[in-house]
PDB file of C-alpha atoms and ligand atoms in Angstrom:
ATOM      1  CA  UNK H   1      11.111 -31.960 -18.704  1.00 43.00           C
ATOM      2  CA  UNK H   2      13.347 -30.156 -21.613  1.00 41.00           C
ATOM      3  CA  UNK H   3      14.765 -32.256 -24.750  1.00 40.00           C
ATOM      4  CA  UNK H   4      18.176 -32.204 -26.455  1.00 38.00           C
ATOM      5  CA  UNK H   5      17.669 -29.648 -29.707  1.00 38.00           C
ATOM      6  CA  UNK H   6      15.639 -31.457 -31.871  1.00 39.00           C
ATOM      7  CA  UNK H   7      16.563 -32.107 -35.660  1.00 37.00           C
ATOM      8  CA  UNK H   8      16.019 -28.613 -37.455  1.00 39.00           C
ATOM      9  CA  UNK H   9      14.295 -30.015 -41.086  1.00 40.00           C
ATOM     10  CA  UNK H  10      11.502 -31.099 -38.996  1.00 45.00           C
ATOM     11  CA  UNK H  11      11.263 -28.154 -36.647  1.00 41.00           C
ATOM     12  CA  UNK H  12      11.725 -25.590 -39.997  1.00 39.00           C
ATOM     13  CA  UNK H  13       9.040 -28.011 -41.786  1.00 46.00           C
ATOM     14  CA  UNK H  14       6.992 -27.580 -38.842  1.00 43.00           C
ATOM     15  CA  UNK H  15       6.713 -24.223 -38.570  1.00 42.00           C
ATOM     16  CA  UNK H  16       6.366 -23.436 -42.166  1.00 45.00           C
ATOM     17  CA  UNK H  17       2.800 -25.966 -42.104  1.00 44.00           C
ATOM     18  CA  UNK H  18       1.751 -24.284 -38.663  1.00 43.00           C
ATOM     19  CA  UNK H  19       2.359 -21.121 -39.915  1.00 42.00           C
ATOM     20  CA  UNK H  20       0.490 -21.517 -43.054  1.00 40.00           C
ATOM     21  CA  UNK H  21      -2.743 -23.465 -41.264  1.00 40.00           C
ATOM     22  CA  UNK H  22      -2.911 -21.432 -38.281  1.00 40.00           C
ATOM     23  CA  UNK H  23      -3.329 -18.191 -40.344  1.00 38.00           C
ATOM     24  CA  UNK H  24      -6.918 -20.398 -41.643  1.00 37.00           C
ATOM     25  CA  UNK H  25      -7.434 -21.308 -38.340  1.00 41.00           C
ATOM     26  CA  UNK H  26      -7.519 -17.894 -36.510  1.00 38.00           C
ATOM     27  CA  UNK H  27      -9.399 -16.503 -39.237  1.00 36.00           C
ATOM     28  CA  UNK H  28     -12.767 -18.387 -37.897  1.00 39.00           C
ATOM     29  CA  UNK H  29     -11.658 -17.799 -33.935  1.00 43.00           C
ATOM     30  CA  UNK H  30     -11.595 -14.450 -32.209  1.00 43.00           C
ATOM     31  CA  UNK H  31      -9.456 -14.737 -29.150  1.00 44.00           C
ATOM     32  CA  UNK H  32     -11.551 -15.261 -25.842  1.00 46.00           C
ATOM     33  CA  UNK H  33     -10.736 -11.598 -24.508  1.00 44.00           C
ATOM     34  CA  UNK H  34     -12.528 -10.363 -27.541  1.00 45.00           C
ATOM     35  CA  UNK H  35     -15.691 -12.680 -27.229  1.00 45.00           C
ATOM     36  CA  UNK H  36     -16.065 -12.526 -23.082  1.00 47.00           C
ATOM     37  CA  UNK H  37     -19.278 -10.805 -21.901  1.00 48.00           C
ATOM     38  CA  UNK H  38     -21.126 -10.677 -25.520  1.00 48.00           C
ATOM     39  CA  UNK H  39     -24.309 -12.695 -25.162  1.00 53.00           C
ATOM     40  CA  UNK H  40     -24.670 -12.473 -29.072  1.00 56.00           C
ATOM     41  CA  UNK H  41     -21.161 -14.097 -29.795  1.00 57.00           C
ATOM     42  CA  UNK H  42     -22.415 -16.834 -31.688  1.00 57.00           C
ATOM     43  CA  UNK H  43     -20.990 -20.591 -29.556  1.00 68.00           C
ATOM     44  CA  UNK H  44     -17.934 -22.265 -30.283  1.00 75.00           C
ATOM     45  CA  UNK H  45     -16.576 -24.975 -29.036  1.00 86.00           C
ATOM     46  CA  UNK H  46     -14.123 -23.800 -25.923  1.00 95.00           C
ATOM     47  CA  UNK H  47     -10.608 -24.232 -26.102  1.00 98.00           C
ATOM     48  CA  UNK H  48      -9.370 -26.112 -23.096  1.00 98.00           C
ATOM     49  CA  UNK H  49      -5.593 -26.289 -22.148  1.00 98.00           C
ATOM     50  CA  UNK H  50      -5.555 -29.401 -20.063  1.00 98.00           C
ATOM     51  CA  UNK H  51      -1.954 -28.676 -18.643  1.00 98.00           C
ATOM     52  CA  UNK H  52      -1.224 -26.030 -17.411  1.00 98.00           C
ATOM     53  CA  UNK H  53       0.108 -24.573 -14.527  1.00 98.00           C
ATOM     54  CA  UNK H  54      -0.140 -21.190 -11.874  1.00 98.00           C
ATOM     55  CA  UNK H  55       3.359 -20.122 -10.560  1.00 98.00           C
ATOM     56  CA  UNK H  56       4.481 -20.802  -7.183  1.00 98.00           C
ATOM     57  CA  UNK H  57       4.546 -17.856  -4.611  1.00 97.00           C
ATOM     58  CA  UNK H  58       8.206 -18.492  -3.561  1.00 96.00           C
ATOM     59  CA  UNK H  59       8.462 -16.924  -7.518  1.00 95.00           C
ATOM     60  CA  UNK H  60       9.024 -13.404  -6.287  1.00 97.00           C
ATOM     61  CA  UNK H  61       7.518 -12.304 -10.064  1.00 98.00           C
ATOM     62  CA  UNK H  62       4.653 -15.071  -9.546  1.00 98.00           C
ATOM     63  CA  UNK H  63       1.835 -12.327  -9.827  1.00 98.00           C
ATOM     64  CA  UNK H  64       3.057 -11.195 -12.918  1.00 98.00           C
ATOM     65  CA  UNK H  65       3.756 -14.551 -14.351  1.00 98.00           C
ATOM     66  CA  UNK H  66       0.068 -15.727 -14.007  1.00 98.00           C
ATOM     67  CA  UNK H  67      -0.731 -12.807 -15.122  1.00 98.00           C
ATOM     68  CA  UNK H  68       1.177 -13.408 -18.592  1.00 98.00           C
ATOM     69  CA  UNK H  69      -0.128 -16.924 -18.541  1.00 98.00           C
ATOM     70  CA  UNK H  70      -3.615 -15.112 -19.212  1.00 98.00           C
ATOM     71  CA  UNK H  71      -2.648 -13.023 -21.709  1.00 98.00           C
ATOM     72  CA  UNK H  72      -0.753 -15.781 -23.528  1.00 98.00           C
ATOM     73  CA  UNK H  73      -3.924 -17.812 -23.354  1.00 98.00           C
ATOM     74  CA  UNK H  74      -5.826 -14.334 -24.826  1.00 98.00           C
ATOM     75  CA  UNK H  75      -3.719 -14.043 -27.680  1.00 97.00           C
ATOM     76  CA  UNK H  76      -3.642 -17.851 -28.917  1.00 97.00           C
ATOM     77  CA  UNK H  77      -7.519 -18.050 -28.142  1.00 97.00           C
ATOM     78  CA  UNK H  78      -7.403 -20.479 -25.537  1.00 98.00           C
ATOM     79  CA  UNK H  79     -10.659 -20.096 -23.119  1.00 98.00           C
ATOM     80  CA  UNK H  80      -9.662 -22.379 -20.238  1.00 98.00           C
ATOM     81  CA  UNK H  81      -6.313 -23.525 -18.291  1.00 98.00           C
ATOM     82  CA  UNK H  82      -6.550 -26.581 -16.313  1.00 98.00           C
ATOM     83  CA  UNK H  83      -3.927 -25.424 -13.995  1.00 98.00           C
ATOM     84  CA  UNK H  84      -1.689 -27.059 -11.202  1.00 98.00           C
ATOM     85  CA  UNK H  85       1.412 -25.750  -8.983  1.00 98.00           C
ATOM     86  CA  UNK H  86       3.484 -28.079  -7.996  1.00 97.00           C
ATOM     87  CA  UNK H  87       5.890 -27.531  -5.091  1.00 97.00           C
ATOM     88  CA  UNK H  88       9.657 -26.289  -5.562  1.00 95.00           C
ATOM     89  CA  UNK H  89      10.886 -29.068  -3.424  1.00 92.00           C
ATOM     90  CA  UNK H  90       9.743 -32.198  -3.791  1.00 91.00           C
ATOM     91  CA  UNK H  91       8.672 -34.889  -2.537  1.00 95.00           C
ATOM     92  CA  UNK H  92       5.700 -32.611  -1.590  1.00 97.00           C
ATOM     93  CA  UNK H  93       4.446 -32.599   2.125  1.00 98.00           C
ATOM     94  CA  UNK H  94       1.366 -32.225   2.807  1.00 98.00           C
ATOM     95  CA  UNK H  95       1.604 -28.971   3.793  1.00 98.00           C
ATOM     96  CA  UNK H  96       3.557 -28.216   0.566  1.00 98.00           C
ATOM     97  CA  UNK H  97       0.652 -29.303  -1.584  1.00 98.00           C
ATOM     98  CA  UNK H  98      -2.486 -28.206   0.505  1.00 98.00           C
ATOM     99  CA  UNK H  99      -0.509 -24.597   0.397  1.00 98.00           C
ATOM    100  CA  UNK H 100      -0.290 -25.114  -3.472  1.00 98.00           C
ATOM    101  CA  UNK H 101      -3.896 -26.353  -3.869  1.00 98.00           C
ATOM    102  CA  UNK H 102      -5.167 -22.911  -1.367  1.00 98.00           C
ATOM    103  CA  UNK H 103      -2.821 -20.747  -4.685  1.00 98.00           C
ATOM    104  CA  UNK H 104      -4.232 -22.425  -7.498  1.00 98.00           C
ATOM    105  CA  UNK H 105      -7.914 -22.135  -5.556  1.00 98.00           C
ATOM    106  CA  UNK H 106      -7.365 -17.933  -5.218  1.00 98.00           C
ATOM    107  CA  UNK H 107      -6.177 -17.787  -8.766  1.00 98.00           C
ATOM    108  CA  UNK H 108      -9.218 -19.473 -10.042  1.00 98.00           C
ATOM    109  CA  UNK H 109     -11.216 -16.598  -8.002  1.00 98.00           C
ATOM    110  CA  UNK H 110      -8.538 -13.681  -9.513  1.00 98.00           C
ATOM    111  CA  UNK H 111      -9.221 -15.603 -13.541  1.00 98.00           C
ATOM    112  CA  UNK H 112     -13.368 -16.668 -12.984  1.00 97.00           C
ATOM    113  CA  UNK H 113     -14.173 -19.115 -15.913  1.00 96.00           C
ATOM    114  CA  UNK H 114     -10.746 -18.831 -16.980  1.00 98.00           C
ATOM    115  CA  UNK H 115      -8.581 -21.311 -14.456  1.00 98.00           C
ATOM    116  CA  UNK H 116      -9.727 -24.543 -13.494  1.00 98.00           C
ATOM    117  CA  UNK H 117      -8.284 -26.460 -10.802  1.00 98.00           C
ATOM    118  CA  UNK H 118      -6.365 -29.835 -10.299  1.00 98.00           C
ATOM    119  CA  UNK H 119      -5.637 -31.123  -6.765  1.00 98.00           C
ATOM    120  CA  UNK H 120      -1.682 -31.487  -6.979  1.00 98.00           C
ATOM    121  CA  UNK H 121      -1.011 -34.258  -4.044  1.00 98.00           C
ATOM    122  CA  UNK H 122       1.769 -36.911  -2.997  1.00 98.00           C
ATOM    123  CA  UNK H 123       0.087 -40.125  -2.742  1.00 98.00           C
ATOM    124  CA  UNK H 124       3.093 -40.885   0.090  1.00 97.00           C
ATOM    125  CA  UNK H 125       1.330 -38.555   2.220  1.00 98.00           C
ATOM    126  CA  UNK H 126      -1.434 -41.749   2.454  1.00 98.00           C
ATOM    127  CA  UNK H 127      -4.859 -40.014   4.224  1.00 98.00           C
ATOM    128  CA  UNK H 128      -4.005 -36.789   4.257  1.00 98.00           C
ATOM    129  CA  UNK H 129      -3.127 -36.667   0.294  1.00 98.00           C
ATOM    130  CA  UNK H 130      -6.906 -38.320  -0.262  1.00 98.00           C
ATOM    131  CA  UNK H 131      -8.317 -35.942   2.300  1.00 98.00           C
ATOM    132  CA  UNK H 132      -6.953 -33.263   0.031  1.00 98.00           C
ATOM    133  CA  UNK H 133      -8.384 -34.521  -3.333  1.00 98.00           C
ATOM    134  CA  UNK H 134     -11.804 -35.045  -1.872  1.00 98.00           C
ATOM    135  CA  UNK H 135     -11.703 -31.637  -0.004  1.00 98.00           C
ATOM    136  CA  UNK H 136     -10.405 -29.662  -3.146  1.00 98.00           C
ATOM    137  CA  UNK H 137     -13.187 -31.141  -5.281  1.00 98.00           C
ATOM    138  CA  UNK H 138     -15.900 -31.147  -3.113  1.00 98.00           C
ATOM    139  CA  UNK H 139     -15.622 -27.970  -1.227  1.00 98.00           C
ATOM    140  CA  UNK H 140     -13.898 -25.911  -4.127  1.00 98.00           C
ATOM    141  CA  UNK H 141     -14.552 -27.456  -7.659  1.00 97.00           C
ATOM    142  CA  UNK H 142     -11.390 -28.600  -8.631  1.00 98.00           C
ATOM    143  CA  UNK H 143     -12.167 -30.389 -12.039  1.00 98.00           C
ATOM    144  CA  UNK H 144      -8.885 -33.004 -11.087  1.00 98.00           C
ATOM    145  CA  UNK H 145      -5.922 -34.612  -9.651  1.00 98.00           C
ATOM    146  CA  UNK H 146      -2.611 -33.884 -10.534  1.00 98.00           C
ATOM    147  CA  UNK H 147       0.221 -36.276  -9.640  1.00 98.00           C
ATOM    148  CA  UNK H 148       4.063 -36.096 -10.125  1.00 97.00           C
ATOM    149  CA  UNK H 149       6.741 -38.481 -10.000  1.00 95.00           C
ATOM    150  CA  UNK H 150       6.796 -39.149  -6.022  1.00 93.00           C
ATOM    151  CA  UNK H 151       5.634 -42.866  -6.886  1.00 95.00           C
ATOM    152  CA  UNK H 152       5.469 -44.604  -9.786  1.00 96.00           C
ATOM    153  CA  UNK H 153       1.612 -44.620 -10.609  1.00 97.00           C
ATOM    154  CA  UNK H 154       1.144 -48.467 -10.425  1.00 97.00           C
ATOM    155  CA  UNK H 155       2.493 -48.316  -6.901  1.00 97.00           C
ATOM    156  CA  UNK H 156      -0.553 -49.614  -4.578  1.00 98.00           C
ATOM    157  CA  UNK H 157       0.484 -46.299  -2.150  1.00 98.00           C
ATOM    158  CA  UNK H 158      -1.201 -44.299  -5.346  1.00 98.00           C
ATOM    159  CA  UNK H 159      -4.570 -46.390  -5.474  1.00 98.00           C
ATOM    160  CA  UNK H 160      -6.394 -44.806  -3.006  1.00 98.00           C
ATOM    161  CA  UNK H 161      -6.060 -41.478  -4.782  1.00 98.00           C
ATOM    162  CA  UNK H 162      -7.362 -42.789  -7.953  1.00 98.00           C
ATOM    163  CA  UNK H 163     -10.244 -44.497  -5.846  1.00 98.00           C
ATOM    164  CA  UNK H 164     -11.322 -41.341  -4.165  1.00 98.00           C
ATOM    165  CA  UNK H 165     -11.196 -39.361  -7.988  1.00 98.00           C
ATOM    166  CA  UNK H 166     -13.450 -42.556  -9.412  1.00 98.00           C
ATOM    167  CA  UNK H 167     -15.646 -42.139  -6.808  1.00 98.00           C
ATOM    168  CA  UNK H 168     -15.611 -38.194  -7.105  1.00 98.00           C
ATOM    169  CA  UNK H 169     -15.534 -38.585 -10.688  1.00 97.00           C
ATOM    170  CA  UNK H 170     -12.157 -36.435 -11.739  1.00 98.00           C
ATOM    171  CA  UNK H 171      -9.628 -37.138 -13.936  1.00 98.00           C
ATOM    172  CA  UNK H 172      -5.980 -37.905 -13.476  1.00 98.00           C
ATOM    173  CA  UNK H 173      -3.418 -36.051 -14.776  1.00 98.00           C
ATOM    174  CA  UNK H 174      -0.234 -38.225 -14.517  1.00 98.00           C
ATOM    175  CA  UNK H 175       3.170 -36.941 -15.025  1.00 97.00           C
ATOM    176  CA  UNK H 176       4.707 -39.247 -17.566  1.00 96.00           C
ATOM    177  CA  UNK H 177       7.516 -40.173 -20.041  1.00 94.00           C
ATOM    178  CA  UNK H 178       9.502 -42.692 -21.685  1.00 93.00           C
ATOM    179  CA  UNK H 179      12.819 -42.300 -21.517  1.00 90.00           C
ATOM    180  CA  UNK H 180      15.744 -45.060 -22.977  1.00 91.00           C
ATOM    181  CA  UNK H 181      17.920 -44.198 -19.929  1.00 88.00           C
ATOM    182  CA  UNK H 182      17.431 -43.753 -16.291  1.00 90.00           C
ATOM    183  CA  UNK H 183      16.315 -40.134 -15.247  1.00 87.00           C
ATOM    184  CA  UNK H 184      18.436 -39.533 -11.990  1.00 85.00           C
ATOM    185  CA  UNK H 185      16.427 -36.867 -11.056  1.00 87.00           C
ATOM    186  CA  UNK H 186      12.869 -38.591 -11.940  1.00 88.00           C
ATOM    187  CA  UNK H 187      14.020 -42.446 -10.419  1.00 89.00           C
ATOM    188  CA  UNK H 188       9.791 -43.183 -10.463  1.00 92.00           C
ATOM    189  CA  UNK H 189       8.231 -41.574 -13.424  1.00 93.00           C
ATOM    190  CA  UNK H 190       5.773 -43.480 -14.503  1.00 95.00           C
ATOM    191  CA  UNK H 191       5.508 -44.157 -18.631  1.00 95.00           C
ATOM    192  CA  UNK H 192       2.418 -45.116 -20.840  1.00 96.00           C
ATOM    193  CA  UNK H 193       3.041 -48.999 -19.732  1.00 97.00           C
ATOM    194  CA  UNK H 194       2.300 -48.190 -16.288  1.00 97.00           C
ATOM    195  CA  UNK H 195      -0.450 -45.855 -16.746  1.00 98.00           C
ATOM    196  CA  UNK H 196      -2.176 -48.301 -19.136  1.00 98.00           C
ATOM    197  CA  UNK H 197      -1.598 -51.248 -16.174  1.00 98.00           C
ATOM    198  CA  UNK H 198      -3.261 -48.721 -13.935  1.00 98.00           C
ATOM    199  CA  UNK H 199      -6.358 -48.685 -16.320  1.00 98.00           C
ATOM    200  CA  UNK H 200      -6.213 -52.147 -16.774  1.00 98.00           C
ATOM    201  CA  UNK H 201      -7.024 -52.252 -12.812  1.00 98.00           C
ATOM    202  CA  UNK H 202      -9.082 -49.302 -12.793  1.00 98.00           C
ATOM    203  CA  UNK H 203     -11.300 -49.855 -16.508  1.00 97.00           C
ATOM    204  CA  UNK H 204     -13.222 -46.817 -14.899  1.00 97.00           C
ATOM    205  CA  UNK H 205     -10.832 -44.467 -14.011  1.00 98.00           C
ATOM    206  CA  UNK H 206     -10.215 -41.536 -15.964  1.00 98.00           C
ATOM    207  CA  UNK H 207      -6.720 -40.472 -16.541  1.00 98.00           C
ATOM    208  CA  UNK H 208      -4.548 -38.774 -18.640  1.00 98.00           C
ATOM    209  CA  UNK H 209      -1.427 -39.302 -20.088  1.00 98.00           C
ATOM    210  CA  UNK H 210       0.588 -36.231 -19.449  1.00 97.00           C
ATOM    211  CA  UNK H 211       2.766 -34.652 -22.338  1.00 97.00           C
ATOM    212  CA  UNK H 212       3.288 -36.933 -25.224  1.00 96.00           C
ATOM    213  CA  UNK H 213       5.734 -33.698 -26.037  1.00 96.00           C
ATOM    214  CA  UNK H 214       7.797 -33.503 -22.774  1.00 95.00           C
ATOM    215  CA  UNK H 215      10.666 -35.408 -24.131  1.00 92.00           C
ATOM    216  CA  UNK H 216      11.466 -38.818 -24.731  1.00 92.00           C
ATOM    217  CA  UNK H 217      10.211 -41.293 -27.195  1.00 96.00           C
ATOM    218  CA  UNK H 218       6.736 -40.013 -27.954  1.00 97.00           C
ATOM    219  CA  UNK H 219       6.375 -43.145 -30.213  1.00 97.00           C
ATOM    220  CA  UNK H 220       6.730 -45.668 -27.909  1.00 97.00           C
ATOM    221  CA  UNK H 221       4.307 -44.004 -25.245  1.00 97.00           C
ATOM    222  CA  UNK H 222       1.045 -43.637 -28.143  1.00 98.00           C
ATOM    223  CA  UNK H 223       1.680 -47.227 -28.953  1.00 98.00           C
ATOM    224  CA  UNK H 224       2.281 -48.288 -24.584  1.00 97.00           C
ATOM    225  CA  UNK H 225      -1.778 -46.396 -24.768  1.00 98.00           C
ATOM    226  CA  UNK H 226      -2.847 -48.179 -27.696  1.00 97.00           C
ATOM    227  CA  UNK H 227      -4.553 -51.526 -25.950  1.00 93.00           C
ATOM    228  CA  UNK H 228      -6.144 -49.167 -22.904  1.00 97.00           C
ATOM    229  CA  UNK H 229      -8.618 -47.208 -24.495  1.00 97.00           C
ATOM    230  CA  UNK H 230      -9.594 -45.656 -21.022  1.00 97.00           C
ATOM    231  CA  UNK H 231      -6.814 -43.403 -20.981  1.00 98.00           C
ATOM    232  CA  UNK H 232      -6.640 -40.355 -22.408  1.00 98.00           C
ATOM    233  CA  UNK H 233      -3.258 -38.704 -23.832  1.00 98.00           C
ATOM    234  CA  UNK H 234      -1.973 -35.110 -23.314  1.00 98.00           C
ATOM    235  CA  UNK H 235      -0.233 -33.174 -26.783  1.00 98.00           C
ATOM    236  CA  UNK H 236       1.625 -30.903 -24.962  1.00 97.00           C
ATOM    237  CA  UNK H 237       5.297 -30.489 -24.812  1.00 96.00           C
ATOM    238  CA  UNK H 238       7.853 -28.289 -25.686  1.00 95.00           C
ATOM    239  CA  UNK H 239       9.227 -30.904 -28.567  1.00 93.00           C
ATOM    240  CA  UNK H 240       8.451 -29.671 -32.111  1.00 92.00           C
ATOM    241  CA  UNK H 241       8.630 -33.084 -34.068  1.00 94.00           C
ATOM    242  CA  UNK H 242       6.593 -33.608 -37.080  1.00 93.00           C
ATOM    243  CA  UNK H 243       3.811 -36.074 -36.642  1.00 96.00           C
ATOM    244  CA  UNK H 244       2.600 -36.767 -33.271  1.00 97.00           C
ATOM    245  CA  UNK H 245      -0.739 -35.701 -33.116  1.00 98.00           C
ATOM    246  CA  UNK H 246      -1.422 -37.655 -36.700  1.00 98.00           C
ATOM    247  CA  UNK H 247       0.285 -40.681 -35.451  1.00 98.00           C
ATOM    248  CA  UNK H 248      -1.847 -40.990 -31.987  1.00 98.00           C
ATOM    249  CA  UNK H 249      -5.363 -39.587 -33.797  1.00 98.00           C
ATOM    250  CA  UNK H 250      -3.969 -43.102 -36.001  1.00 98.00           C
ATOM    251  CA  UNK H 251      -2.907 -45.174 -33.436  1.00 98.00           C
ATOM    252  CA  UNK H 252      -5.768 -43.960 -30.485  1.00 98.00           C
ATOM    253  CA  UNK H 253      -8.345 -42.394 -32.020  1.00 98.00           C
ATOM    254  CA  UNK H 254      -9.094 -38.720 -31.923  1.00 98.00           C
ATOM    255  CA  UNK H 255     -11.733 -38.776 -29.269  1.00 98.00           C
ATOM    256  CA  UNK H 256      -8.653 -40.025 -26.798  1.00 98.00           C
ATOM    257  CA  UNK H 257      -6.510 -36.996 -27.406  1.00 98.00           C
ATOM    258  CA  UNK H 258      -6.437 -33.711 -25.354  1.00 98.00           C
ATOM    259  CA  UNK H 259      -5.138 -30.390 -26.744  1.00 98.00           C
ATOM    260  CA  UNK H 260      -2.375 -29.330 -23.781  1.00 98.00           C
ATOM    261  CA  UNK H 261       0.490 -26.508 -23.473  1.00 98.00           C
ATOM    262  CA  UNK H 262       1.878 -27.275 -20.227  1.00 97.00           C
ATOM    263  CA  UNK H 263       3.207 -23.819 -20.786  1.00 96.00           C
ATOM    264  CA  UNK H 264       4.749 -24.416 -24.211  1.00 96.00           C
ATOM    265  CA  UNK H 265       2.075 -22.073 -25.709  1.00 96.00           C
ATOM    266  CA  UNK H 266       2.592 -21.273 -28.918  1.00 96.00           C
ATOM    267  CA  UNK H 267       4.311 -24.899 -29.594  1.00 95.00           C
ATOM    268  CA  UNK H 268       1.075 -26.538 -28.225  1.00 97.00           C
ATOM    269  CA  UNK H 269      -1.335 -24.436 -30.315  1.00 97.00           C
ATOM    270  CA  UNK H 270       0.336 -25.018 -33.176  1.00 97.00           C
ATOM    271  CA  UNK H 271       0.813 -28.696 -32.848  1.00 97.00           C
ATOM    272  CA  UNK H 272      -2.422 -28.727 -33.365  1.00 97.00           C
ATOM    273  CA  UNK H 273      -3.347 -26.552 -35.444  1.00 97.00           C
ATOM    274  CA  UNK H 274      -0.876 -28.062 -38.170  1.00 97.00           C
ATOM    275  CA  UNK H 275      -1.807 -30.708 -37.512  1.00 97.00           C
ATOM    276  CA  UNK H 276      -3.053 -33.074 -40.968  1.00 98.00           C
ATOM    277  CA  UNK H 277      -6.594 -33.294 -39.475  1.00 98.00           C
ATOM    278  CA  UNK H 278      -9.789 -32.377 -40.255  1.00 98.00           C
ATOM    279  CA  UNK H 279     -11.493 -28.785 -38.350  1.00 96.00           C
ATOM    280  CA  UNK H 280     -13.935 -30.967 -36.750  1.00 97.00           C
ATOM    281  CA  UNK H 281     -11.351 -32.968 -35.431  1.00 98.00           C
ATOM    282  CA  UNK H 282      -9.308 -30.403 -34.356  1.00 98.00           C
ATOM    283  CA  UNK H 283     -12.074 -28.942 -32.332  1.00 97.00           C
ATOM    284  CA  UNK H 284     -12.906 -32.225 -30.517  1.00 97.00           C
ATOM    285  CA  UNK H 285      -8.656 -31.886 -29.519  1.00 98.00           C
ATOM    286  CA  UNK H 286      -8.779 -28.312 -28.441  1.00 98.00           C
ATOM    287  CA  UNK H 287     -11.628 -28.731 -26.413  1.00 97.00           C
ATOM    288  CA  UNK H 288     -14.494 -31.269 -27.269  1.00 97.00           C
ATOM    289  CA  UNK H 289     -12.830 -34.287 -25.795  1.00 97.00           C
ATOM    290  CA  UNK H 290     -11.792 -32.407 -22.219  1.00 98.00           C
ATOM    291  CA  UNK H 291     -15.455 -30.997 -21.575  1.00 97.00           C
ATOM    292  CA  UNK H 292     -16.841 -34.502 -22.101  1.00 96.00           C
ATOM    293  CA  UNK H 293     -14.385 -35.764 -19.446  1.00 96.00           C
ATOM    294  CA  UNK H 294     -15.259 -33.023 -16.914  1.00 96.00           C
ATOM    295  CA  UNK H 295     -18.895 -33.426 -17.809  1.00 91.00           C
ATOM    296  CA  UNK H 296     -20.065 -30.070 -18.004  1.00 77.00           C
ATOM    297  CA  UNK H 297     -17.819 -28.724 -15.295  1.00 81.00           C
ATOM    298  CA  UNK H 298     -16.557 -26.199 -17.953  1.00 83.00           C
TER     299      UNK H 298
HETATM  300 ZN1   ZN C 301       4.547 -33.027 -16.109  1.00 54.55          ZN
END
């Protein structure tokens, strides 16, 4: 989801802090290219994009795209890419997703330790969608479920899906955003209202807020999140505004926030890395937060 161009004082202002903290910040971090393979490395704490995505096939330059997703990831130090592909068309059939699902499971082979799968599904597809979660986690280690805008997320078609990733214990990644008009081309995305009403019915689900930074009013969705303290919220986005990861580490707590790109690389890594937190903090973002949800899956 793209935004109108944003004001420029806060983009400019942006950039200038980013720039100035992430020159501290790479200092103490070699980028994971550099560290891979040496035993003696002393540990950091990974870096965990928990949006991302692998490029459809119909993308006659896929190869090389996923290929430059990598070396993006090399060059801002990010270790792992929870990745998704969604279908061209949708709503997804099933065979659209489970062909997805087979790409994203042969790119985590081509990128070991590097790509981490979600199971991308439409709950409309009713069985066959859960057959899909349970067969992608079980069989081939997908860390999660990704869902779109098919249904709205509070729709009783979608609980079955989060039952079988309770059960399975995976999170959710939900497609989300607030938007003060209707989005003709997104009639059911779900917002941080309905996602918290879905963790008001399921306390022990795990799922995530998708990009706080997609576009729309980022202010209204950390405050939808602030009475559901089960859900988990996404940074990534492609909008630059000043002050969104300080107002939801305020507002939700920093344990509740997840360091994301959703292919907005350098925009997502900085985000955070200007952000007017402590290091510590910052780590628990970038990657502290998303191991402890895939309990040691990373
Ligand atoms: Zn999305």
């Amino acid at each position: 989801m793209t935004e109108p161009p944003q004001e420029s004082g806060s983009r400019r202002s942006f950039l200038k802090r980013a720039g100035a903290l992430a020159a501290t910040a790479a200092a103490g971090r070699a980028p994971a290219a550099q560290t891979a393979g040496k035993a003696e490395t002393p540990a950091r704490p990974k870096v965990i994009d928990c949006h991302a995505h692998l490029h459809h096939r119909g993308r006659a330059s896929w190869e090389a795209d996923d290929r430059a997703l990598i070396d993006a990831a090399d060059r801002l130090g990010i270790d792992v890419l929870c990745c998704s592909m969604l279908t061209p068309r949708r709503p997804a059939t099933a065979d659209g997703f489970r062909e997805c699902n087979r790409w994203v499971l042969d790119g985590a082979k081509r990128f070991p330790g590097r790509v981490l799968g979600y199971a991308y599904v439409n709950p409309g597809c009713g069985a066959e969608a859960v057959d899909e979660v349970r067969r992608c986690v079980l069989d081939h280690g997908f860390i999660g479920v990704k869902l779109y805008n098919e249904h709205f997320c509070t729709d009783p078609i979608v609980f079955p899906i989060v039952e079988a990733a309770i059960e399975l214990g995976v999170p959710i990644l939900q497609h989300a955003g607030h938007i003060h008009y209707f989005l003709e081309d997104q009639p059911r995305i779900s917002d941080g209202a309905r996602i918290a009403e879905l963790a008001a019915r399921y306390p022990e689900a795990r799922l995530i807020c998708a990009h706080v930074c997609g576009g729309g009013d980022w202010e209204w969705t950390i405050k939808a999140l602030r009475h559901a303290p089960s859900v988990f919220l996404d940074t990534s986005g492609s909008v630059p505004d000043d002050g969104v990861v300080e107002m939801a580490a305020k507002t939700l707590g920093v344990d509740r926030l997840l360091f994301g790109c959703d292919m907005s690389m350098t925009n997502g890594v900085g985000r955070i890395r200007g952000a007017d937190l402590t290091d510590d903090e910052k780590a628990r973002i970038f990657g502290g937060n998303m191991a402890k949800l895939l309990g040691g899956r990373v």
